[in-house]
Short mmCIF file of C-alpha atoms and ligand atoms in Angstrom, two decimals:
data_model
loop_
_atom_site.label_atom_id
_atom_site.label_comp_id
_atom_site.label_asym_id
_atom_site.label_seq_id
_atom_site.Cartn_x
_atom_site.Cartn_y
_atom_site.Cartn_z
CA GLU T 1422 -0.80 0.33 -0.01
CA VAL T 1423 1.54 3.48 -0.72
CA ASP T 1424 1.11 5.67 2.12
CA TRP T 1425 -0.28 9.46 1.75
CA PHE T 1426 3.65 10.85 2.45
CA SER T 1427 4.99 8.35 -0.62
CA LEU T 1428 2.75 9.56 -2.63
CA ALA T 1429 3.45 13.69 -2.06
CA SER T 1430 6.73 12.94 -2.24
CA ILE T 1431 7.02 10.94 -5.39
CA LEU T 1432 4.73 13.30 -6.82
CA PHE T 1433 6.92 15.76 -5.78
CA LEU T 1434 10.26 14.24 -7.31
CA LEU T 1435 7.81 14.00 -10.31
CA MET T 1436 7.78 17.73 -10.76
CA PHE T 1437 10.12 19.48 -9.40
CA ALA T 1438 13.76 16.69 -10.06
CA PRO T 1439 13.78 18.38 -13.60
CA LEU T 1440 14.00 21.86 -13.15
CA ILE T 1441 16.43 21.25 -9.82
CA VAL T 1442 18.35 19.98 -11.93
CA TYR T 1443 17.55 22.51 -14.65
CA TYR T 1444 17.95 25.58 -12.18
CA PHE T 1445 21.73 24.60 -11.40
CA ILE T 1446 23.07 24.53 -14.60
CA MET T 1447 21.41 27.50 -15.53
CA SER T 1448 22.72 29.18 -12.68
CA CYS T 1449 25.74 28.62 -13.54
CA ASP T 1450 25.73 29.17 -17.23
CA GLN T 1451 23.47 33.03 -16.21
CA TYR T 1452 24.95 33.42 -13.21
CA GLN T 1453 27.90 31.94 -12.70
CA CYS T 1454 26.19 30.20 -9.94
CA SER T 1455 24.51 32.00 -8.70
CA LEU T 1456 21.73 30.26 -6.97
CA ILE T 1457 20.22 33.48 -5.56
CA ASP T 1458 20.52 35.73 -8.45
CA PRO T 1459 18.26 34.24 -10.70
CA VAL T 1460 15.27 34.74 -8.25
CA ILE T 1461 16.47 38.08 -7.04
CA ASP T 1462 16.20 38.52 -11.02
CA LEU T 1463 13.47 36.96 -10.87
CA LEU T 1464 11.19 39.22 -7.20
CA MET T 1465 12.85 42.48 -8.24
CA GLY T 1466 11.46 42.00 -12.60
CA ASN T 1467 14.23 42.53 -13.83
CA GLU T 1468 14.01 39.46 -15.76
CA HIS T 1469 10.85 37.18 -16.65
CA LEU T 1470 11.13 33.52 -16.90
CA SER T 1471 10.82 34.06 -20.42
CA ASP T 1472 13.78 35.38 -20.65
CA ILE T 1473 15.72 33.38 -18.49
CA TRP T 1474 13.96 30.67 -21.14
CA ASN T 1475 14.21 32.47 -23.89
CA LYS T 1476 18.26 32.39 -22.76
CA THR T 1477 18.80 28.98 -22.68
CA PRO T 1478 20.45 26.47 -25.06
CA THR T 1479 18.09 24.37 -26.98
CA LEU T 1480 18.53 20.86 -27.65
CA THR T 1481 20.87 20.75 -31.02
CA TYR T 1482 21.48 17.97 -33.82
CA ARG T 1483 25.05 18.07 -32.88
CA ALA T 1484 23.98 17.37 -28.99
CA ALA T 1485 21.57 14.76 -30.64
CA GLY T 1486 24.65 13.17 -32.78
CA ILE T 1487 27.18 12.78 -29.28
CA TYR T 1488 24.55 11.85 -27.13
CA THR T 1489 23.82 8.68 -28.94
CA LEU T 1490 27.64 8.55 -30.51
CA TRP T 1491 27.59 7.98 -26.61
CA VAL T 1492 25.26 5.85 -25.52
CA ALA T 1493 25.38 3.49 -28.38
CA PHE T 1494 29.07 3.25 -27.88
CA GLN T 1495 28.64 2.34 -24.16
CA VAL T 1496 25.56 -0.40 -24.88
CA VAL T 1497 27.77 -1.38 -27.38
CA LEU T 1498 30.87 -2.27 -24.67
CA TYR T 1499 28.56 -3.42 -22.60
CA VAL T 1500 26.69 -6.57 -25.30
CA CYS T 1501 29.45 -6.99 -27.59
CA ILE T 1502 32.74 -7.06 -25.35
CA PRO T 1503 33.00 -9.81 -22.76
CA ASP T 1504 35.54 -8.57 -20.02
CA PHE T 1505 39.06 -9.51 -20.61
CA CYS T 1506 40.18 -7.14 -17.43
CA HIS T 1507 39.53 -10.20 -15.23
CA LYS T 1508 42.34 -12.77 -17.13
CA PHE T 1509 45.45 -10.27 -15.97
CA LEU T 1510 44.17 -7.58 -13.76
CA PRO T 1511 45.03 -10.01 -10.23
CA GLY T 1512 42.38 -9.51 -7.26
CA TYR T 1513 40.20 -7.75 -9.91
CA VAL T 1514 36.23 -9.82 -10.36
CA GLY T 1515 34.39 -9.61 -13.51
CA GLY T 1516 33.08 -12.41 -16.77
CA VAL T 1517 30.55 -13.72 -15.19
CA GLN T 1518 29.10 -13.50 -12.46
CA GLU T 1519 26.18 -14.93 -10.16
CA GLY T 1520 23.15 -11.87 -8.63
CA ALA T 1521 21.26 -12.10 -5.54
CA ILE T 1522 18.31 -14.35 -5.61
CA THR T 1523 15.43 -12.43 -5.39
CA PRO T 1524 12.19 -13.08 -3.76
CA ALA T 1525 11.11 -15.58 -6.47
CA GLY T 1526 13.77 -17.49 -6.02
CA VAL T 1527 15.22 -16.10 -9.83
CA VAL T 1528 19.28 -16.19 -9.92
CA ASN T 1529 20.47 -13.40 -12.13
CA LYS T 1530 24.25 -13.81 -14.78
CA TYR T 1531 25.04 -10.49 -15.42
CA GLU T 1532 28.14 -10.21 -18.17
CA ILE T 1533 30.56 -7.74 -15.39
CA ASN T 1534 32.84 -5.34 -17.90
CA GLY T 1535 32.20 -2.14 -16.36
CA LEU T 1536 36.13 -1.47 -15.51
CA GLN T 1537 37.03 -2.70 -19.31
CA ALA T 1538 34.50 -0.55 -20.05
CA TRP T 1539 35.68 2.73 -18.85
CA ILE T 1540 39.20 1.64 -19.12
CA ILE T 1541 38.33 1.78 -23.03
CA THR T 1542 36.79 4.70 -23.10
CA HIS T 1543 39.22 7.07 -21.56
CA VAL T 1544 42.21 5.90 -23.17
CA LEU T 1545 40.42 6.97 -26.30
CA TRP T 1546 39.13 9.97 -25.14
CA PHE T 1547 43.01 10.33 -24.39
CA ALA T 1548 44.33 9.11 -27.75
CA ASN T 1549 42.78 12.78 -29.07
CA ALA T 1550 42.99 14.51 -26.63
CA TYR T 1551 46.77 14.33 -27.60
CA TYR T 1552 47.08 13.11 -30.68
CA PHE T 1553 43.93 12.19 -33.48
CA HIS T 1554 42.15 15.08 -32.81
CA CYS T 1555 39.14 14.38 -34.10
CA PHE T 1556 36.90 16.47 -30.80
CA SER T 1557 38.52 18.92 -28.48
CA PRO T 1558 38.11 17.71 -25.19
CA THR T 1559 35.81 21.29 -24.16
CA ILE T 1560 33.01 18.99 -26.01
CA ILE T 1561 30.92 17.61 -23.28
CA PHE T 1562 30.93 21.41 -21.30
CA ASP T 1563 30.15 23.39 -24.62
CA ASN T 1564 27.58 21.27 -25.38
CA TRP T 1565 26.44 20.95 -21.40
CA ILE T 1566 22.48 22.49 -21.43
CA PRO T 1567 21.84 20.24 -25.29
CA LEU T 1568 22.56 17.37 -23.89
CA LEU T 1569 20.76 18.09 -20.55
CA TRP T 1570 17.84 17.37 -22.95
CA CYS T 1571 19.40 14.54 -24.70
CA ALA T 1572 19.58 13.08 -20.97
CA ASN T 1573 16.05 13.75 -20.67
CA ILE T 1574 14.42 11.81 -23.48
CA LEU T 1575 17.11 9.25 -22.76
CA GLY T 1576 15.43 9.12 -18.90
CA TYR T 1577 11.80 9.31 -19.57
CA ALA T 1578 12.24 6.73 -22.61
CA VAL T 1579 13.52 4.23 -20.63
CA SER T 1580 11.81 4.61 -17.59
CA THR T 1581 8.68 4.96 -19.68
CA PHE T 1582 9.82 1.40 -21.71
CA ALA T 1583 10.16 0.00 -18.68
CA MET T 1584 6.19 0.20 -17.46
CA ILE T 1585 4.69 -1.18 -20.07
CA LYS T 1586 7.42 -3.91 -20.46
CA GLY T 1587 6.11 -4.23 -16.49
CA TYR T 1588 2.46 -4.58 -17.52
CA PHE T 1589 2.92 -6.57 -20.65
CA PHE T 1590 6.10 -7.93 -21.33
CA PRO T 1591 7.60 -8.31 -18.24
CA THR T 1592 11.39 -10.54 -18.09
CA ASN T 1593 10.61 -12.60 -15.16
CA ALA T 1594 6.80 -11.78 -14.14
CA LYS T 1595 6.67 -13.72 -10.76
CA ASP T 1596 9.06 -11.24 -9.89
CA CYS T 1597 7.35 -7.79 -10.68
CA LYS T 1598 5.59 -4.86 -8.09
CA PHE T 1599 2.25 -3.95 -8.49
CA THR T 1600 1.39 -1.15 -6.30
CA GLY T 1601 -2.32 0.15 -7.91
CA ASN T 1602 -1.05 3.36 -7.79
CA PHE T 1603 0.41 4.48 -11.04
CA PHE T 1604 2.40 7.25 -10.38
CA TYR T 1605 4.34 4.70 -7.42
CA ASP T 1606 5.18 2.30 -10.25
CA TYR T 1607 6.02 4.13 -12.05
CA MET T 1608 8.61 6.63 -10.40
CA MET T 1609 9.91 3.75 -7.91
CA GLY T 1610 8.70 0.41 -10.83
CA ILE T 1611 7.28 -2.65 -11.77
CA GLU T 1612 10.06 -5.03 -12.85
CA PHE T 1613 13.21 -6.21 -10.14
CA ASN T 1614 15.20 -7.35 -13.92
CA PRO T 1615 14.39 -6.36 -16.97
CA ARG T 1616 16.63 -8.13 -19.01
CA ILE T 1617 16.90 -7.11 -23.45
CA GLY T 1618 17.58 -10.90 -24.56
CA LYS T 1619 19.67 -12.99 -22.25
CA TRP T 1620 22.29 -10.02 -21.30
CA PHE T 1621 21.36 -6.25 -21.11
CA ASP T 1622 20.51 -5.60 -18.10
CA PHE T 1623 19.04 -2.46 -17.76
CA LYS T 1624 19.79 -2.04 -14.12
CA LEU T 1625 23.27 -2.56 -14.12
CA PHE T 1626 23.60 -1.20 -17.61
CA PHE T 1627 21.96 2.49 -16.88
CA ASN T 1628 23.23 1.68 -12.91
CA GLY T 1629 26.76 1.99 -14.20
CA ARG T 1630 26.79 3.78 -17.87
CA PRO T 1631 26.40 5.72 -18.99
CA GLY T 1632 25.77 7.63 -16.48
CA ILE T 1633 29.15 6.99 -13.73
CA VAL T 1634 31.80 6.01 -16.74
CA ALA T 1635 30.56 9.97 -18.01
CA TRP T 1636 31.10 10.16 -14.81
CA THR T 1637 35.23 11.05 -15.62
CA LEU T 1638 35.16 12.19 -18.59
CA ILE T 1639 32.57 15.41 -17.18
CA ASN T 1640 35.35 16.25 -14.74
CA LEU T 1641 37.89 15.80 -17.63
CA SER T 1642 36.22 17.90 -19.77
CA TYR T 1643 35.78 20.84 -17.24
CA ALA T 1644 39.40 20.76 -15.91
CA ALA T 1645 39.78 20.69 -20.77
CA LYS T 1646 38.33 24.18 -19.82
CA GLN T 1647 39.68 25.45 -17.26
CA GLN T 1648 42.84 25.28 -19.47
CA GLU T 1649 41.62 26.73 -22.51
CA LEU T 1650 39.91 29.67 -20.73
CA TYR T 1651 42.68 30.29 -18.35
CA GLY T 1652 45.74 28.90 -18.98
CA GLN T 1653 45.94 26.16 -16.35
CA VAL T 1654 44.34 23.66 -13.90
CA THR T 1655 43.16 24.53 -10.33
CA ASN T 1656 44.41 22.33 -7.61
CA SER T 1657 41.12 22.18 -5.87
CA MET T 1658 40.01 21.41 -9.87
CA ILE T 1659 42.35 18.67 -9.55
CA LEU T 1660 41.67 16.87 -6.45
CA VAL T 1661 37.73 16.79 -7.53
CA ASN T 1662 39.44 15.01 -10.52
CA VAL T 1663 40.69 12.09 -8.19
CA LEU T 1664 38.60 12.27 -5.32
CA GLN T 1665 35.80 11.49 -7.26
CA GLY T 1666 38.08 9.44 -9.70
CA ILE T 1667 38.89 7.28 -6.93
CA TYR T 1668 35.20 6.78 -6.32
CA VAL T 1669 33.86 5.70 -9.70
CA LEU T 1670 37.23 3.28 -10.49
CA ASP T 1671 36.79 2.11 -6.80
CA PHE T 1672 32.92 2.11 -7.98
CA PHE T 1673 33.76 -0.18 -11.32
CA TRP T 1674 37.08 -2.42 -9.14
CA ASN T 1675 33.59 -3.50 -7.13
CA GLU T 1676 30.93 -4.08 -10.20
CA ALA T 1677 30.29 -7.47 -8.87
CA TRP T 1678 30.19 -6.34 -5.28
CA TYR T 1679 27.62 -4.44 -6.13
CA LEU T 1680 25.43 -7.11 -7.56
CA LYS T 1681 25.05 -7.24 -3.56
CA THR T 1682 23.89 -3.64 -1.95
CA ILE T 1683 20.73 -2.48 -2.05
CA ASP T 1684 20.24 -0.38 -6.14
CA ILE T 1685 20.44 -4.20 -7.21
CA CYS T 1686 19.45 -6.80 -4.20
CA HIS T 1687 16.30 -4.52 -3.74
CA ASP T 1688 14.92 -1.85 -5.68
CA HIS T 1689 12.44 -2.00 -8.93
CA PHE T 1690 13.45 -0.23 -11.98
CA GLY T 1691 11.93 2.65 -12.45
CA TRP T 1692 12.05 6.28 -13.45
CA TYR T 1693 14.57 6.80 -9.90
CA LEU T 1694 16.90 4.68 -11.59
CA GLY T 1695 15.87 5.39 -15.58
CA TRP T 1696 15.75 9.26 -14.83
CA GLY T 1697 18.35 9.18 -12.29
CA ASP T 1698 21.24 8.15 -14.00
CA CYS T 1699 20.80 9.31 -16.66
CA VAL T 1700 20.34 12.75 -15.81
CA TRP T 1701 20.72 12.90 -11.63
CA LEU T 1702 23.34 11.48 -11.96
CA PRO T 1703 26.07 12.78 -14.11
CA TYR T 1704 24.63 16.83 -13.52
CA LEU T 1705 23.93 17.21 -10.36
CA TYR T 1706 27.05 14.32 -8.92
CA THR T 1707 29.46 16.83 -10.82
CA LEU T 1708 29.12 20.06 -10.20
CA GLN T 1709 31.89 20.86 -8.42
CA GLY T 1710 34.36 20.14 -11.29
CA LEU T 1711 31.81 22.81 -13.04
CA TYR T 1712 31.55 25.07 -10.66
CA LEU T 1713 35.43 25.37 -10.69
CA VAL T 1714 34.99 26.48 -13.77
CA TYR T 1715 33.09 29.90 -13.63
CA HIS T 1716 35.43 30.30 -9.70
CA PRO T 1717 38.47 28.59 -10.44
CA VAL T 1718 39.84 28.09 -6.59
CA GLN T 1719 43.13 28.14 -6.91
CA LEU T 1720 43.66 27.06 -2.49
CA CYS T 1721 46.47 27.01 -0.05
CA THR T 1722 48.28 23.47 0.46
CA ALA T 1723 47.39 23.65 4.04
CA ASN T 1724 44.11 23.20 2.76
CA ALA T 1725 43.88 21.04 -0.06
CA ILE T 1726 46.08 18.65 2.11
CA GLY T 1727 43.20 18.92 4.07
CA ILE T 1728 40.78 18.30 2.11
CA LEU T 1729 42.69 15.75 0.55
CA MET T 1730 43.45 13.63 3.32
CA LEU T 1731 39.72 13.96 4.58
CA GLY T 1732 38.50 12.58 0.89
CA LEU T 1733 41.07 9.80 1.26
CA ILE T 1734 40.24 8.97 4.97
CA GLY T 1735 36.58 8.69 3.63
CA TYR T 1736 37.29 6.37 1.38
CA TYR T 1737 39.22 4.25 3.25
CA ILE T 1738 35.74 4.32 5.62
CA PHE T 1739 34.07 3.89 2.82
CA ARG T 1740 35.63 0.91 1.55
CA MET T 1741 37.52 -1.02 4.30
CA THR T 1742 33.42 -1.47 5.72
CA ASN T 1743 32.39 -2.09 2.40
CA HIS T 1744 34.61 -4.90 2.87
CA GLN T 1745 34.59 -5.41 6.24
CA LYS T 1746 30.91 -6.87 5.57
CA ASP T 1747 31.54 -8.85 2.22
CA LEU T 1748 34.64 -11.36 3.41
CA PHE T 1749 31.67 -11.84 6.71
CA ARG T 1750 28.94 -12.63 4.18
CA ARG T 1751 31.21 -14.46 1.82
CA THR T 1752 32.53 -17.09 4.50
CA ASN T 1753 29.90 -16.70 5.97
CA GLY T 1754 31.72 -16.02 9.68
CA ASN T 1755 34.64 -17.83 9.17
CA CYS T 1756 37.31 -15.46 8.43
CA LYS T 1757 39.31 -12.18 10.76
CA ILE T 1758 38.31 -8.54 11.41
CA TRP T 1759 40.61 -6.25 12.52
CA GLY T 1760 43.18 -9.87 13.31
CA LYS T 1761 40.29 -10.73 15.36
CA LYS T 1762 37.10 -13.66 15.17
CA PRO T 1763 34.28 -11.29 13.84
CA GLU T 1764 31.34 -11.66 16.02
CA TYR T 1765 27.91 -11.66 15.38
CA ILE T 1766 24.41 -11.85 16.28
CA GLU T 1767 22.69 -15.05 14.43
CA CYS T 1768 19.21 -14.34 12.53
CA SER T 1769 16.37 -16.00 10.92
CA TYR T 1770 13.85 -14.70 7.89
CA MET T 1771 11.40 -16.24 5.80
CA SER T 1772 10.41 -16.17 2.41
CA VAL T 1773 7.42 -15.66 0.60
CA ASP T 1774 6.80 -20.05 -0.58
CA GLY T 1775 6.83 -20.31 3.44
CA THR T 1776 10.61 -21.72 3.58
CA LYS T 1777 13.35 -20.05 6.99
CA TYR T 1778 16.98 -19.19 5.97
CA TYR T 1779 19.27 -18.46 8.75
CA SER T 1780 21.48 -15.16 8.75
CA LYS T 1781 24.10 -13.22 10.60
CA LEU T 1782 24.93 -9.57 11.40
CA MET T 1783 27.80 -8.82 12.47
CA THR T 1784 28.23 -6.33 15.89
CA SER T 1785 31.90 -5.78 15.29
CA GLY T 1786 34.48 -4.13 13.52
CA PHE T 1787 33.09 -1.26 11.60
CA TRP T 1788 30.12 -3.00 11.82
CA GLY T 1789 30.50 -2.37 15.71
CA TRP T 1790 30.85 1.47 15.37
CA ALA T 1791 27.48 2.27 13.45
CA ARG T 1792 25.17 0.14 11.50
CA HIS T 1793 26.00 2.17 8.58
CA PHE T 1794 29.77 3.67 8.06
CA ASN T 1795 29.64 2.60 5.50
CA TYR T 1796 27.85 6.01 4.69
CA THR T 1797 29.20 7.74 7.04
CA GLY T 1798 33.14 7.02 4.89
CA ASP T 1799 31.19 7.93 2.58
CA LEU T 1800 30.13 11.60 3.58
CA MET T 1801 33.53 12.26 4.60
CA GLY T 1802 34.02 12.03 1.12
CA SER T 1803 30.94 13.77 -0.18
CA LEU T 1804 32.37 17.22 2.02
CA ALA T 1805 35.37 16.74 0.42
CA TYR T 1806 34.56 17.50 -2.75
CA CYS T 1807 32.39 20.34 -2.29
CA LEU T 1808 35.55 22.25 0.21
CA THR T 1809 37.40 22.07 -2.04
CA CYS T 1810 34.96 24.89 -4.45
CA GLY T 1811 35.73 27.19 -1.34
CA PHE T 1812 33.25 29.15 0.30
CA ASP T 1813 31.78 31.98 -1.74
CA HIS T 1814 28.61 30.08 -3.87
CA ILE T 1815 26.11 27.31 -1.44
CA LEU T 1816 25.94 25.50 -5.57
CA PRO T 1817 28.88 23.02 -4.90
CA TYR T 1818 27.93 22.23 -1.58
CA PHE T 1819 24.37 21.03 -2.93
CA TYR T 1820 25.94 17.60 -3.54
CA ILE T 1821 26.83 16.68 0.62
CA VAL T 1822 23.36 18.14 1.54
CA TYR T 1823 21.77 16.09 -1.21
CA MET T 1824 24.19 12.56 -0.29
CA THR T 1825 22.96 13.15 3.71
CA ILE T 1826 19.19 13.11 2.24
CA LEU T 1827 20.39 10.17 0.44
CA LEU T 1828 21.40 7.70 2.39
CA THR T 1829 19.91 9.04 6.20
CA HIS T 1830 17.24 7.62 3.63
CA ARG T 1831 18.30 4.99 2.43
CA CYS T 1832 19.31 3.52 6.16
CA ILE T 1833 16.00 4.20 7.31
CA ARG T 1834 14.33 2.61 4.08
CA ASP T 1835 17.03 -0.74 4.29
CA GLU T 1836 16.51 -0.27 8.70
CA HIS T 1837 12.21 -0.98 8.03
CA ARG T 1838 13.10 -3.50 5.26
CA CYS T 1839 15.50 -5.14 7.34
CA PHE T 1840 12.65 -5.17 10.93
CA SER T 1841 10.59 -6.39 8.42
CA LYS T 1842 13.23 -9.10 7.05
CA TYR T 1843 14.82 -9.67 11.03
CA GLY T 1844 12.02 -8.69 13.15
CA LYS T 1845 13.30 -9.35 17.35
CA ASP T 1846 16.65 -10.49 15.92
CA TRP T 1847 16.49 -7.18 14.01
CA LYS T 1848 16.04 -6.11 17.40
CA HIS T 1849 18.09 -7.55 19.49
CA TYR T 1850 21.06 -6.44 16.79
CA THR T 1851 20.00 -2.49 17.48
CA SER T 1852 20.30 -3.20 20.80
CA GLU T 1853 24.03 -4.61 20.16
CA VAL T 1854 24.42 -1.54 17.59
CA PRO T 1855 22.55 1.47 18.38
CA TYR T 1856 23.75 4.28 16.54
CA ARG T 1857 23.26 4.41 12.83
CA LEU T 1858 26.14 6.84 10.99
CA ILE T 1859 28.39 8.00 14.30
CA PRO T 1860 28.84 6.69 17.62
CA GLY T 1861 26.91 8.64 20.16
CA VAL T 1862 25.41 11.02 18.28
CA PHE T 1863 22.29 8.95 15.17
P1 LIG Z 3096 24.98 -1.77 2.04
O1 LIG Z 3096 25.94 -2.78 1.49
O2 LIG Z 3096 25.17 -1.05 3.58
O3 LIG Z 3096 23.91 -2.96 2.33
C1 LIG Z 3096 22.82 -2.94 4.01
C2 LIG Z 3096 22.66 -4.52 3.62
O4 LIG Z 3096 23.76 -4.98 4.63
C3 LIG Z 3096 20.81 -4.63 4.87
O5 LIG Z 3096 20.00 -4.37 3.98
C4 LIG Z 3096 21.13 -6.40 4.69
O6 LIG Z 3096 21.31 -6.77 4.10
C5 LIG Z 3096 22.99 -6.24 5.26
N1 LIG Z 3096 23.66 -5.89 6.80
C6 LIG Z 3096 22.98 -4.96 7.76
N2 LIG Z 3096 23.87 -4.71 8.67
C7 LIG Z 3096 24.44 -4.95 8.97
C8 LIG Z 3096 26.05 -6.30 9.93
N3 LIG Z 3096 26.07 -5.93 10.51
N4 LIG Z 3096 26.57 -7.94 9.42
C9 LIG Z 3096 26.04 -8.27 8.52
N5 LIG Z 3096 25.25 -7.04 6.49
C10 LIG Z 3096 24.67 -6.66 7.29
O7 LIG Z 3096 23.87 -0.77 2.12
P2 LIG Z 3096 24.03 -0.13 -0.03
O8 LIG Z 3096 23.87 -1.02 -0.39
O9 LIG Z 3096 22.91 0.99 0.33
O10 LIG Z 3096 25.08 0.88 -0.20
C11 LIG Z 3096 26.39 -0.36 -0.35
C12 LIG Z 3096 27.58 1.14 -0.71
O11 LIG Z 3096 26.57 2.12 -1.55
C13 LIG Z 3096 27.50 1.71 0.59
O12 LIG Z 3096 29.26 2.28 1.27
C14 LIG Z 3096 26.91 3.53 -0.15
O13 LIG Z 3096 27.89 4.19 0.01
C15 LIG Z 3096 27.28 3.53 -1.33
N6 LIG Z 3096 26.02 4.38 -1.73
C16 LIG Z 3096 26.34 5.34 -3.01
C17 LIG Z 3096 25.50 6.27 -3.28
C18 LIG Z 3096 25.76 7.02 -4.07
O14 LIG Z 3096 24.69 7.62 -4.39
N7 LIG Z 3096 27.21 8.10 -4.36
C19 LIG Z 3096 24.46 5.83 -2.95
C20 LIG Z 3096 24.09 4.64 -3.37
C21 LIG Z 3096 24.85 4.02 -2.24
P3 LIG Z 3096 20.94 -8.57 4.30
O15 LIG Z 3096 18.39 -8.65 4.01
O16 LIG Z 3096 21.83 -9.55 3.65
O17 LIG Z 3096 21.07 -9.05 6.29
#
């Protein structure tokens, strides 16, 4: 059943999320990244909405061509080139891997080749920038708003297609979820793992590519723009490229592990993932780099080192916390966490067909400090990206505000799910590990 609060939030997001993205990007394009100036201009009558709209670049054939080629290229890399990275990179898990068991008892197979797609794309990008010169490395920045229209078209098309597919030709009918509320189903999705053919998995493709492969390219394009405009790339821009680059590389290095995360394991595929991956992620996760094109901040060495340390420590916590749980679950607790046997709580749950299963919740390592310390590490990294931009404008801080809301909401959503799944065992666990994100605080 869909409660009123969920429905109101969904309607709000469906109506306003595309406007929020537009507002941020337009503010940079027309108001030097000030979020307040457009409002002041409108309230003072200096500008009308139509003036702002008329100054906004429209969809162009060039942008449509670039975007179509980009997505088609990523589809080819995903579908046509089986992974070869796992054959020569020690420790990397790629190639055909199994996902988690779905509520209907299906175990999907995935071709994990995101790292390879990322490497090929970036090798070609640098080859073009330094040798072939077929297009300028500023191409993404130069077409940023026309590309926004293309990303929206794809985001809406894929979400609508996923909805129709869920009704008429689902990949696995037993894993479909119909709430009876059109808006909820459109937003949160009907099908669990929509696919075309054996290998084209919507969630894996849209979650990682084109958005996350593009993330580092978008940052590189911003750095190239700084070089073109000011004759140099600032240390803040390098920091953003490096810290976000580590995050993106980590994502692809651990793509097989992501098959076990909430996005792939529990969320259905609808507008939230489809449009979010096409538009929200590439446009709003890259705001710091965009801001630095308009405001090239050169940090003093102490600040730059401080931000780098915050970002790296955040990343370490994020990775190690995730690694501890992964190791614990893979070995069924037969491993060492911080040199000791892990402590845990035995728990059980029932599947839809009434079968009883057993599981374990770890209460030592980072999982003994807080129930979602991985999110805390993620938030520290996010704050580091924002701090590179200094304190003149609030726009670059959108990311940390958004991530705090996203991860707190995700934490509550996950705990609600875990409570429904494990019942009294979950209560026992929360009494052993009482804090969610920050020990002693929340
Ligand atoms: P988690 O990796 O924290 O997984 C939560 C699940 O882990 C729970 O549902 C439960 O699943 C299991 N679990 C919970 N507590 C324990 C425990 N003590 N011991 C063992 N298992 C436990 O959540 P996500 O999938 O959301 O996050 C994965 C990573 O991705 C995070 O680091 C997050 O920061 C990052 N992320 C980043 C986003 C971004 O936009 N940048 C967005 C979303 C996530 P079960 O049913 O198996 O028991």
